[in-house]
PDB file of C-alpha atoms in Angstrom:
ATOM      1  CA  UNK N   1     -66.601 -14.489 -20.556  1.00  0.00           C
ATOM      2  CA  UNK N   2     -65.072 -11.701 -18.475  1.00  0.00           C
ATOM      3  CA  UNK N   3     -63.323 -12.747 -15.286  1.00  0.00           C
ATOM      4  CA  UNK N   4     -64.646 -10.929 -12.201  1.00  0.00           C
ATOM      5  CA  UNK N   5     -63.617 -12.810  -9.112  1.00  0.00           C
ATOM      6  CA  UNK N   6     -60.871 -15.032  -7.817  1.00  0.00           C
ATOM      7  CA  UNK N   7     -61.860 -16.501  -4.462  1.00  0.00           C
ATOM      8  CA  UNK N   8     -58.989 -17.519  -2.196  1.00  0.00           C
ATOM      9  CA  UNK N   9     -59.645 -20.111   0.512  1.00  0.00           C
ATOM     10  CA  UNK N  10     -58.636 -18.446   3.787  1.00  0.00           C
ATOM     11  CA  UNK N  11     -59.873 -18.403   7.388  1.00  0.00           C
ATOM     12  CA  UNK N  12     -63.331 -17.661   8.706  1.00  0.00           C
ATOM     13  CA  UNK N  13     -66.224 -15.452   7.651  1.00  0.00           C
ATOM     14  CA  UNK N  14     -69.228 -15.887   5.394  1.00  0.00           C
ATOM     15  CA  UNK N  15     -71.801 -14.097   3.279  1.00  0.00           C
ATOM     16  CA  UNK N  16     -70.881 -11.888   0.365  1.00  0.00           C
ATOM     17  CA  UNK N  17     -72.217  -8.787  -1.370  1.00  0.00           C
ATOM     18  CA  UNK N  18     -75.739  -8.397  -0.015  1.00  0.00           C
ATOM     19  CA  UNK N  19     -78.617  -6.756  -1.764  1.00  0.00           C
ATOM     20  CA  UNK N  20     -77.408  -3.534  -0.231  1.00  0.00           C
ATOM     21  CA  UNK N  21     -75.728  -2.948  -3.575  1.00  0.00           C
ATOM     22  CA  UNK N  22     -78.968  -1.153  -4.352  1.00  0.00           C
ATOM     23  CA  UNK N  23     -81.176  -2.032  -1.484  1.00  0.00           C
ATOM     24  CA  UNK N  24     -81.974   1.552  -0.671  1.00  0.00           C
ATOM     25  CA  UNK N  25     -82.537   2.468  -4.295  1.00  0.00           C
ATOM     26  CA  UNK N  26     -86.136   1.446  -4.581  1.00  0.00           C
ATOM     27  CA  UNK N  27     -89.481   2.662  -5.736  1.00  0.00           C
ATOM     28  CA  UNK N  28     -91.138   2.662  -9.118  1.00  0.00           C
ATOM     29  CA  UNK N  29     -94.541   1.745 -10.443  1.00  0.00           C
ATOM     30  CA  UNK N  30     -96.249  -1.259 -11.927  1.00  0.00           C
ATOM     31  CA  UNK N  31     -97.737   0.806 -14.740  1.00  0.00           C
ATOM     32  CA  UNK N  32     -96.639   3.526 -17.171  1.00  0.00           C
ATOM     33  CA  UNK N  33     -97.461   6.478 -14.972  1.00  0.00           C
ATOM     34  CA  UNK N  34     -95.800   8.873 -12.571  1.00  0.00           C
ATOM     35  CA  UNK N  35     -95.215   7.731  -8.999  1.00  0.00           C
ATOM     36  CA  UNK N  36     -98.803   7.752  -7.712  1.00  0.00           C
ATOM     37  CA  UNK N  37     -98.127   6.524  -4.181  1.00  0.00           C
ATOM     38  CA  UNK N  38     -95.202   7.281  -1.940  1.00  0.00           C
ATOM     39  CA  UNK N  39     -93.676   4.515   0.190  1.00  0.00           C
ATOM     40  CA  UNK N  40     -90.887   6.882   1.227  1.00  0.00           C
ATOM     41  CA  UNK N  41     -92.358   8.265   4.443  1.00  0.00           C
ATOM     42  CA  UNK N  42     -90.725   8.774   7.838  1.00  0.00           C
ATOM     43  CA  UNK N  43     -91.074   5.660   9.992  1.00  0.00           C
ATOM     44  CA  UNK N  44     -91.584   3.222   7.118  1.00  0.00           C
ATOM     45  CA  UNK N  45     -89.604   0.029   7.653  1.00  0.00           C
ATOM     46  CA  UNK N  46     -88.611  -2.880   5.434  1.00  0.00           C
ATOM     47  CA  UNK N  47     -86.979  -6.184   6.423  1.00  0.00           C
ATOM     48  CA  UNK N  48     -85.369  -8.638   4.002  1.00  0.00           C
ATOM     49  CA  UNK N  49     -84.090 -12.201   4.091  1.00  0.00           C
ATOM     50  CA  UNK N  50     -80.981 -12.686   1.957  1.00  0.00           C
ATOM     51  CA  UNK N  51     -79.878 -16.144   0.797  1.00  0.00           C
ATOM     52  CA  UNK N  52     -76.482 -16.642  -0.838  1.00  0.00           C
ATOM     53  CA  UNK N  53     -75.914 -19.901  -2.719  1.00  0.00           C
ATOM     54  CA  UNK N  54     -72.616 -21.069  -4.199  1.00  0.00           C
ATOM     55  CA  UNK N  55     -73.110 -24.105  -6.436  1.00  0.00           C
ATOM     56  CA  UNK N  56     -69.992 -26.199  -7.096  1.00  0.00           C
ATOM     57  CA  UNK N  57     -71.843 -28.926  -8.995  1.00  0.00           C
ATOM     58  CA  UNK N  58     -71.327 -31.744  -6.509  1.00  0.00           C
ATOM     59  CA  UNK N  59     -71.808 -29.524  -3.431  1.00  0.00           C
ATOM     60  CA  UNK N  60     -73.848 -26.427  -2.607  1.00  0.00           C
ATOM     61  CA  UNK N  61     -73.119 -23.957   0.194  1.00  0.00           C
ATOM     62  CA  UNK N  62     -75.866 -21.678   1.507  1.00  0.00           C
ATOM     63  CA  UNK N  63     -75.454 -18.619   3.735  1.00  0.00           C
ATOM     64  CA  UNK N  64     -78.069 -16.280   5.198  1.00  0.00           C
ATOM     65  CA  UNK N  65     -78.408 -12.624   6.143  1.00  0.00           C
ATOM     66  CA  UNK N  66     -81.173 -10.442   7.624  1.00  0.00           C
ATOM     67  CA  UNK N  67     -81.541  -6.738   6.825  1.00  0.00           C
ATOM     68  CA  UNK N  68     -83.584  -4.020   8.538  1.00  0.00           C
ATOM     69  CA  UNK N  69     -84.122  -0.692   6.704  1.00  0.00           C
ATOM     70  CA  UNK N  70     -86.024   2.308   8.081  1.00  0.00           C
ATOM     71  CA  UNK N  71     -86.634   5.898   6.984  1.00  0.00           C
ATOM     72  CA  UNK N  72     -85.541   7.976   9.952  1.00  0.00           C
ATOM     73  CA  UNK N  73     -86.095  11.556   8.861  1.00  0.00           C
ATOM     74  CA  UNK N  74     -86.716  14.094   6.086  1.00  0.00           C
ATOM     75  CA  UNK N  75     -84.501  17.177   5.757  1.00  0.00           C
ATOM     76  CA  UNK N  76     -82.565  19.462   3.393  1.00  0.00           C
ATOM     77  CA  UNK N  77     -79.196  18.279   2.085  1.00  0.00           C
ATOM     78  CA  UNK N  78     -76.815  19.499  -0.619  1.00  0.00           C
ATOM     79  CA  UNK N  79     -79.369  22.069  -1.835  1.00  0.00           C
ATOM     80  CA  UNK N  80     -82.246  19.569  -2.081  1.00  0.00           C
ATOM     81  CA  UNK N  81     -85.422  19.683   0.000  1.00  0.00           C
ATOM     82  CA  UNK N  82     -87.245  16.572   1.241  1.00  0.00           C
ATOM     83  CA  UNK N  83     -84.190  14.339   1.335  1.00  0.00           C
ATOM     84  CA  UNK N  84     -84.887  11.135   3.260  1.00  0.00           C
ATOM     85  CA  UNK N  85     -82.462   9.014   5.232  1.00  0.00           C
ATOM     86  CA  UNK N  86     -82.690   5.210   5.154  1.00  0.00           C
ATOM     87  CA  UNK N  87     -80.772   3.602   7.998  1.00  0.00           C
ATOM     88  CA  UNK N  88     -79.799  -0.034   7.475  1.00  0.00           C
ATOM     89  CA  UNK N  89     -78.751  -2.689   9.949  1.00  0.00           C
ATOM     90  CA  UNK N  90     -77.681  -6.077   8.669  1.00  0.00           C
ATOM     91  CA  UNK N  91     -76.857  -9.311  10.446  1.00  0.00           C
ATOM     92  CA  UNK N  92     -75.130 -12.341   8.955  1.00  0.00           C
ATOM     93  CA  UNK N  93     -76.416 -15.578  10.472  1.00  0.00           C
ATOM     94  CA  UNK N  94     -73.341 -17.469   9.272  1.00  0.00           C
ATOM     95  CA  UNK N  95     -70.504 -15.217  10.472  1.00  0.00           C
ATOM     96  CA  UNK N  96     -72.535 -13.686  13.333  1.00  0.00           C
ATOM     97  CA  UNK N  97     -71.421 -10.215  12.306  1.00  0.00           C
ATOM     98  CA  UNK N  98     -73.402  -7.009  11.871  1.00  0.00           C
ATOM     99  CA  UNK N  99     -72.911  -3.712  10.091  1.00  0.00           C
ATOM    100  CA  UNK N 100     -74.858  -0.473   9.644  1.00  0.00           C
ATOM    101  CA  UNK N 101     -74.954   2.553   7.365  1.00  0.00           C
ATOM    102  CA  UNK N 102     -77.257   5.384   6.251  1.00  0.00           C
ATOM    103  CA  UNK N 103     -78.238   6.186   2.654  1.00  0.00           C
ATOM    104  CA  UNK N 104     -79.755   9.430   1.396  1.00  0.00           C
ATOM    105  CA  UNK N 105     -82.296   9.865  -1.422  1.00  0.00           C
ATOM    106  CA  UNK N 106     -84.607  12.437  -2.923  1.00  0.00           C
ATOM    107  CA  UNK N 107     -87.792  11.687  -4.853  1.00  0.00           C
ATOM    108  CA  UNK N 108     -89.437  14.044  -7.381  1.00  0.00           C
ATOM    109  CA  UNK N 109     -91.568  13.783 -10.532  1.00  0.00           C
ATOM    110  CA  UNK N 110     -88.550  12.826 -12.679  1.00  0.00           C
ATOM    111  CA  UNK N 111     -87.276   9.962 -10.543  1.00  0.00           C
ATOM    112  CA  UNK N 112     -85.719   8.628  -7.386  1.00  0.00           C
ATOM    113  CA  UNK N 113     -82.154   9.882  -6.876  1.00  0.00           C
ATOM    114  CA  UNK N 114     -79.345   8.513  -4.720  1.00  0.00           C
ATOM    115  CA  UNK N 115     -77.467  11.403  -3.080  1.00  0.00           C
ATOM    116  CA  UNK N 116     -74.875   9.641  -0.946  1.00  0.00           C
ATOM    117  CA  UNK N 117     -74.230   7.673   2.202  1.00  0.00           C
ATOM    118  CA  UNK N 118     -72.871   7.935   5.713  1.00  0.00           C
ATOM    119  CA  UNK N 119     -70.581   5.105   6.849  1.00  0.00           C
ATOM    120  CA  UNK N 120     -71.730   3.115   9.833  1.00  0.00           C
ATOM    121  CA  UNK N 121     -70.135   0.454  12.009  1.00  0.00           C
ATOM    122  CA  UNK N 122     -69.155  -3.187  11.669  1.00  0.00           C
ATOM    123  CA  UNK N 123     -69.186  -5.588  14.601  1.00  0.00           C
ATOM    124  CA  UNK N 124     -68.174  -9.240  14.747  1.00  0.00           C
ATOM    125  CA  UNK N 125     -69.801 -11.225  17.541  1.00  0.00           C
ATOM    126  CA  UNK N 126     -68.243 -14.603  16.773  1.00  0.00           C
ATOM    127  CA  UNK N 127     -66.395 -16.214  13.886  1.00  0.00           C
ATOM    128  CA  UNK N 128     -67.152 -19.958  13.885  1.00  0.00           C
ATOM    129  CA  UNK N 129     -63.868 -21.869  13.683  1.00  0.00           C
ATOM    130  CA  UNK N 130     -65.358 -24.652  11.575  1.00  0.00           C
ATOM    131  CA  UNK N 131     -66.198 -22.390   8.623  1.00  0.00           C
ATOM    132  CA  UNK N 132     -63.993 -21.527   5.668  1.00  0.00           C
ATOM    133  CA  UNK N 133     -63.898 -18.096   4.132  1.00  0.00           C
ATOM    134  CA  UNK N 134     -62.754 -16.632   0.839  1.00  0.00           C
ATOM    135  CA  UNK N 135     -60.889 -13.635  -0.411  1.00  0.00           C
ATOM    136  CA  UNK N 136     -61.727 -11.870  -3.651  1.00  0.00           C
ATOM    137  CA  UNK N 137     -59.291 -10.559  -6.227  1.00  0.00           C
ATOM    138  CA  UNK N 138     -61.158  -7.862  -8.155  1.00  0.00           C
ATOM    139  CA  UNK N 139     -59.379  -5.605 -10.649  1.00  0.00           C
ATOM    140  CA  UNK N 140     -56.024  -6.268  -9.012  1.00  0.00           C
ATOM    141  CA  UNK N 141     -57.187  -5.654  -5.422  1.00  0.00           C
ATOM    142  CA  UNK N 142     -57.650  -8.318  -2.758  1.00  0.00           C
ATOM    143  CA  UNK N 143     -60.683  -8.113  -0.437  1.00  0.00           C
ATOM    144  CA  UNK N 144     -62.100 -10.070   2.430  1.00  0.00           C
ATOM    145  CA  UNK N 145     -65.813 -10.709   1.953  1.00  0.00           C
ATOM    146  CA  UNK N 146     -66.762  -7.888   4.337  1.00  0.00           C
ATOM    147  CA  UNK N 147     -64.373  -5.511   2.549  1.00  0.00           C
ATOM    148  CA  UNK N 148     -65.799  -6.401  -0.860  1.00  0.00           C
ATOM    149  CA  UNK N 149     -69.363  -5.991   0.400  1.00  0.00           C
ATOM    150  CA  UNK N 150     -68.432  -2.542   1.667  1.00  0.00           C
ATOM    151  CA  UNK N 151     -66.742  -1.690  -1.651  1.00  0.00           C
ATOM    152  CA  UNK N 152     -69.838  -2.603  -3.696  1.00  0.00           C
ATOM    153  CA  UNK N 153     -72.364  -0.817  -1.501  1.00  0.00           C
ATOM    154  CA  UNK N 154     -70.282   2.356  -1.153  1.00  0.00           C
ATOM    155  CA  UNK N 155     -69.295   2.888  -4.791  1.00  0.00           C
ATOM    156  CA  UNK N 156     -68.848   6.605  -5.278  1.00  0.00           C
ATOM    157  CA  UNK N 157     -67.487   9.041  -7.846  1.00  0.00           C
ATOM    158  CA  UNK N 158     -66.531  11.772  -5.392  1.00  0.00           C
ATOM    159  CA  UNK N 159     -64.866  12.336  -2.074  1.00  0.00           C
ATOM    160  CA  UNK N 160     -67.002  15.378  -1.300  1.00  0.00           C
ATOM    161  CA  UNK N 161     -68.497  15.262   2.167  1.00  0.00           C
ATOM    162  CA  UNK N 162     -71.208  17.143   4.026  1.00  0.00           C
ATOM    163  CA  UNK N 163     -71.319  16.537   7.787  1.00  0.00           C
ATOM    164  CA  UNK N 164     -69.538  13.183   7.269  1.00  0.00           C
ATOM    165  CA  UNK N 165     -71.910  12.263   4.417  1.00  0.00           C
ATOM    166  CA  UNK N 166     -70.116  11.043   1.276  1.00  0.00           C
ATOM    167  CA  UNK N 167     -71.942  12.651  -1.653  1.00  0.00           C
ATOM    168  CA  UNK N 168     -72.415  11.591  -5.254  1.00  0.00           C
ATOM    169  CA  UNK N 169     -71.781  14.391  -7.745  1.00  0.00           C
ATOM    170  CA  UNK N 170     -74.077  14.430  -9.607  1.00  0.00           C
ATOM    171  CA  UNK N 171     -76.788  12.418  -7.853  1.00  0.00           C
ATOM    172  CA  UNK N 172     -77.542   9.022  -9.389  1.00  0.00           C
ATOM    173  CA  UNK N 173     -80.899   8.309 -11.059  1.00  0.00           C
ATOM    174  CA  UNK N 174     -81.971   5.149  -9.251  1.00  0.00           C
ATOM    175  CA  UNK N 175     -85.460   4.909 -10.756  1.00  0.00           C
ATOM    176  CA  UNK N 176     -86.753   6.940 -13.679  1.00  0.00           C
ATOM    177  CA  UNK N 177     -90.304   8.325 -13.873  1.00  0.00           C
ATOM    178  CA  UNK N 178     -92.611   7.630 -15.570  1.00  0.00           C
ATOM    179  CA  UNK N 179     -92.087   3.873 -15.346  1.00  0.00           C
ATOM    180  CA  UNK N 180     -92.356   2.470 -18.877  1.00  0.00           C
ATOM    181  CA  UNK N 181     -91.446  -1.014 -20.042  1.00  0.00           C
ATOM    182  CA  UNK N 182     -88.308  -0.957 -22.199  1.00  0.00           C
ATOM    183  CA  UNK N 183     -87.140   2.443 -20.970  1.00  0.00           C
ATOM    184  CA  UNK N 184     -83.436   2.411 -20.105  1.00  0.00           C
ATOM    185  CA  UNK N 185     -80.866   4.776 -18.596  1.00  0.00           C
ATOM    186  CA  UNK N 186     -77.313   4.989 -17.314  1.00  0.00           C
ATOM    187  CA  UNK N 187     -77.026   4.660 -13.548  1.00  0.00           C
ATOM    188  CA  UNK N 188     -73.243   5.022 -13.476  1.00  0.00           C
ATOM    189  CA  UNK N 189     -71.221   6.031 -16.554  1.00  0.00           C
ATOM    190  CA  UNK N 190     -68.006   4.261 -17.517  1.00  0.00           C
ATOM    191  CA  UNK N 191     -65.070   4.858 -15.135  1.00  0.00           C
ATOM    192  CA  UNK N 192     -67.392   5.931 -12.338  1.00  0.00           C
ATOM    193  CA  UNK N 193     -65.853   3.624 -11.119  1.00  0.00           C
ATOM    194  CA  UNK N 194     -67.427   1.399 -13.783  1.00  0.00           C
ATOM    195  CA  UNK N 195     -70.564   1.377 -15.922  1.00  0.00           C
ATOM    196  CA  UNK N 196     -73.939   0.335 -14.490  1.00  0.00           C
ATOM    197  CA  UNK N 197     -77.115   0.455 -16.621  1.00  0.00           C
ATOM    198  CA  UNK N 198     -80.800  -0.078 -15.874  1.00  0.00           C
ATOM    199  CA  UNK N 199     -83.877  -0.978 -17.935  1.00  0.00           C
ATOM    200  CA  UNK N 200     -87.535  -1.467 -17.014  1.00  0.00           C
ATOM    201  CA  UNK N 201     -88.886  -4.915 -17.845  1.00  0.00           C
ATOM    202  CA  UNK N 202     -92.295  -6.547 -17.599  1.00  0.00           C
ATOM    203  CA  UNK N 203     -94.690  -6.830 -14.668  1.00  0.00           C
ATOM    204  CA  UNK N 204     -94.683 -10.011 -12.585  1.00  0.00           C
ATOM    205  CA  UNK N 205     -96.127 -11.297  -9.332  1.00  0.00           C
ATOM    206  CA  UNK N 206     -93.508 -12.035  -6.682  1.00  0.00           C
ATOM    207  CA  UNK N 207     -94.260 -14.540  -3.927  1.00  0.00           C
ATOM    208  CA  UNK N 208     -93.002 -13.309  -0.545  1.00  0.00           C
ATOM    209  CA  UNK N 209     -93.447 -14.311   3.127  1.00  0.00           C
ATOM    210  CA  UNK N 210     -95.978 -11.478   3.430  1.00  0.00           C
ATOM    211  CA  UNK N 211     -97.952 -12.577   0.368  1.00  0.00           C
ATOM    212  CA  UNK N 212     -97.910 -12.081  -3.429  1.00  0.00           C
ATOM    213  CA  UNK N 213     -96.927  -8.614  -4.666  1.00  0.00           C
ATOM    214  CA  UNK N 214     -97.283  -7.187  -8.192  1.00  0.00           C
ATOM    215  CA  UNK N 215     -93.929  -5.741  -9.311  1.00  0.00           C
ATOM    216  CA  UNK N 216     -92.122  -4.132 -12.207  1.00  0.00           C
ATOM    217  CA  UNK N 217     -88.778  -5.713 -13.045  1.00  0.00           C
ATOM    218  CA  UNK N 218     -85.621  -3.610 -13.349  1.00  0.00           C
ATOM    219  CA  UNK N 219     -82.776  -5.260 -15.277  1.00  0.00           C
ATOM    220  CA  UNK N 220     -79.324  -4.114 -14.147  1.00  0.00           C
ATOM    221  CA  UNK N 221     -76.219  -4.713 -16.265  1.00  0.00           C
ATOM    222  CA  UNK N 222     -72.558  -3.950 -15.566  1.00  0.00           C
ATOM    223  CA  UNK N 223     -69.445  -2.990 -17.513  1.00  0.00           C
ATOM    224  CA  UNK N 224     -66.801  -3.575 -14.856  1.00  0.00           C
ATOM    225  CA  UNK N 225     -63.937  -3.461 -17.389  1.00  0.00           C
ATOM    226  CA  UNK N 226     -65.023  -0.031 -18.701  1.00  0.00           C
ATOM    227  CA  UNK N 227     -64.598  -1.237 -22.282  1.00  0.00           C
ATOM    228  CA  UNK N 228     -68.122  -0.606 -23.584  1.00  0.00           C
ATOM    229  CA  UNK N 229     -68.971  -4.323 -23.456  1.00  0.00           C
ATOM    230  CA  UNK N 230     -71.712  -5.438 -21.064  1.00  0.00           C
ATOM    231  CA  UNK N 231     -70.667  -8.264 -18.745  1.00  0.00           C
ATOM    232  CA  UNK N 232     -72.507 -11.460 -19.609  1.00  0.00           C
ATOM    233  CA  UNK N 233     -71.629 -13.307 -16.406  1.00  0.00           C
ATOM    234  CA  UNK N 234     -72.733 -10.739 -13.802  1.00  0.00           C
ATOM    235  CA  UNK N 235     -76.447  -9.809 -13.829  1.00  0.00           C
ATOM    236  CA  UNK N 236     -79.015  -8.428 -11.427  1.00  0.00           C
ATOM    237  CA  UNK N 237     -82.809  -8.125 -11.477  1.00  0.00           C
ATOM    238  CA  UNK N 238     -84.771  -5.996  -9.033  1.00  0.00           C
ATOM    239  CA  UNK N 239     -88.514  -6.288  -8.466  1.00  0.00           C
ATOM    240  CA  UNK N 240     -90.132  -3.022  -7.364  1.00  0.00           C
ATOM    241  CA  UNK N 241     -93.637  -2.062  -6.305  1.00  0.00           C
ATOM    242  CA  UNK N 242     -95.049   1.473  -6.453  1.00  0.00           C
ATOM    243  CA  UNK N 243     -96.642   0.933  -3.037  1.00  0.00           C
ATOM    244  CA  UNK N 244     -94.028  -1.174  -1.239  1.00  0.00           C
ATOM    245  CA  UNK N 245     -90.726  -0.166  -2.910  1.00  0.00           C
ATOM    246  CA  UNK N 246     -88.097  -2.915  -3.345  1.00  0.00           C
ATOM    247  CA  UNK N 247     -89.615  -6.389  -3.052  1.00  0.00           C
ATOM    248  CA  UNK N 248     -86.854  -8.666  -4.305  1.00  0.00           C
ATOM    249  CA  UNK N 249     -83.331  -8.648  -5.742  1.00  0.00           C
ATOM    250  CA  UNK N 250     -81.810 -11.572  -7.658  1.00  0.00           C
ATOM    251  CA  UNK N 251     -78.071 -11.397  -8.384  1.00  0.00           C
ATOM    252  CA  UNK N 252     -76.146 -14.047 -10.357  1.00  0.00           C
ATOM    253  CA  UNK N 253     -72.391 -14.281 -10.999  1.00  0.00           C
ATOM    254  CA  UNK N 254     -71.414 -17.193 -13.231  1.00  0.00           C
ATOM    255  CA  UNK N 255     -68.017 -18.774 -13.724  1.00  0.00           C
ATOM    256  CA  UNK N 256     -66.575 -17.617 -10.399  1.00  0.00           C
ATOM    257  CA  UNK N 257     -63.177 -19.259  -9.942  1.00  0.00           C
ATOM    258  CA  UNK N 258     -62.113 -20.685  -6.592  1.00  0.00           C
ATOM    259  CA  UNK N 259     -58.365 -20.745  -5.991  1.00  0.00           C
ATOM    260  CA  UNK N 260     -56.131 -22.040  -3.223  1.00  0.00           C
ATOM    261  CA  UNK N 261     -53.837 -19.937  -1.049  1.00  0.00           C
ATOM    262  CA  UNK N 262     -51.196 -20.017  -3.803  1.00  0.00           C
ATOM    263  CA  UNK N 263     -53.623 -18.696  -6.405  1.00  0.00           C
ATOM    264  CA  UNK N 264     -54.061 -22.035  -8.184  1.00  0.00           C
ATOM    265  CA  UNK N 265     -57.608 -22.580  -9.569  1.00  0.00           C
ATOM    266  CA  UNK N 266     -59.322 -25.517  -7.868  1.00  0.00           C
ATOM    267  CA  UNK N 267     -63.010 -25.091  -8.757  1.00  0.00           C
ATOM    268  CA  UNK N 268     -65.651 -22.849 -10.298  1.00  0.00           C
ATOM    269  CA  UNK N 269     -69.033 -21.851  -8.942  1.00  0.00           C
ATOM    270  CA  UNK N 270     -72.204 -19.985  -9.808  1.00  0.00           C
ATOM    271  CA  UNK N 271     -72.917 -17.481  -7.068  1.00  0.00           C
ATOM    272  CA  UNK N 272     -76.624 -16.634  -6.659  1.00  0.00           C
ATOM    273  CA  UNK N 273     -78.023 -14.141  -4.179  1.00  0.00           C
ATOM    274  CA  UNK N 274     -81.753 -13.900  -3.493  1.00  0.00           C
ATOM    275  CA  UNK N 275     -82.947 -11.050  -1.271  1.00  0.00           C
ATOM    276  CA  UNK N 276     -86.710 -11.000  -0.571  1.00  0.00           C
ATOM    277  CA  UNK N 277     -88.977  -8.716   1.436  1.00  0.00           C
ATOM    278  CA  UNK N 278     -90.147 -10.473   4.622  1.00  0.00           C
ATOM    279  CA  UNK N 279     -91.745  -7.634   6.626  1.00  0.00           C
ATOM    280  CA  UNK N 280     -92.955  -4.049   6.306  1.00  0.00           C
ATOM    281  CA  UNK N 281     -94.948  -1.836   8.656  1.00  0.00           C
ATOM    282  CA  UNK N 282     -97.173   0.092   6.243  1.00  0.00           C
TER     283      UNK N 282
END
């Protein structure tokens, strides 16, 4: 099993990588056909409830987050027409903090492409003094939870900018058209900064607060060591609808090691994150 995280008990904060890892990279179809309906229209809005669970065997900690995502505009960017901007605003119920950012995509008959992002702001309203927090040691770097969340959701292979927008070069194929079960592709190649791969799975019905929704599963695998070996302890499944875009994300990291302030292992946990659509306006 590859080691991903070392959590260090520290001061106060909560929540960890939210489904913003790919939250704006949605779309797809529930059948083997080209994108027949377009949820990516100006003014469309999605809201998600995100539940993070860390199971230590004898105890379970649960943290919550709410995310609002809205398509603000369509414009031309980096030589592409009909680029759309998804603005995101997220609030952590546990740490009472909030952060925002904008993500940019284009959608054509070959797929949905991620172009880049524009950094937003982070605000902390209150840090409850009775809560513990953790730090993460990932590939030799130490992060607070907010810093690691930002690292995951702003992975990039370029420092090129356009009007403060950090661009991917080339754009990343978030969803491939037509949508066909078993079809797979590389989302990020090795060393970019590490490998991420996607594959279409079966169709399922997802139960949500707004009712049942038919979805296509997208299996996401990682090679964070860039050694050509897929990580077996870090997996993600997205559930996408051709009419409603992203419906649910389930992320699981097994064998996470908890360490004390001196770096001594004291426990292990399975970290599960469940992000589910709770509202949309179309």
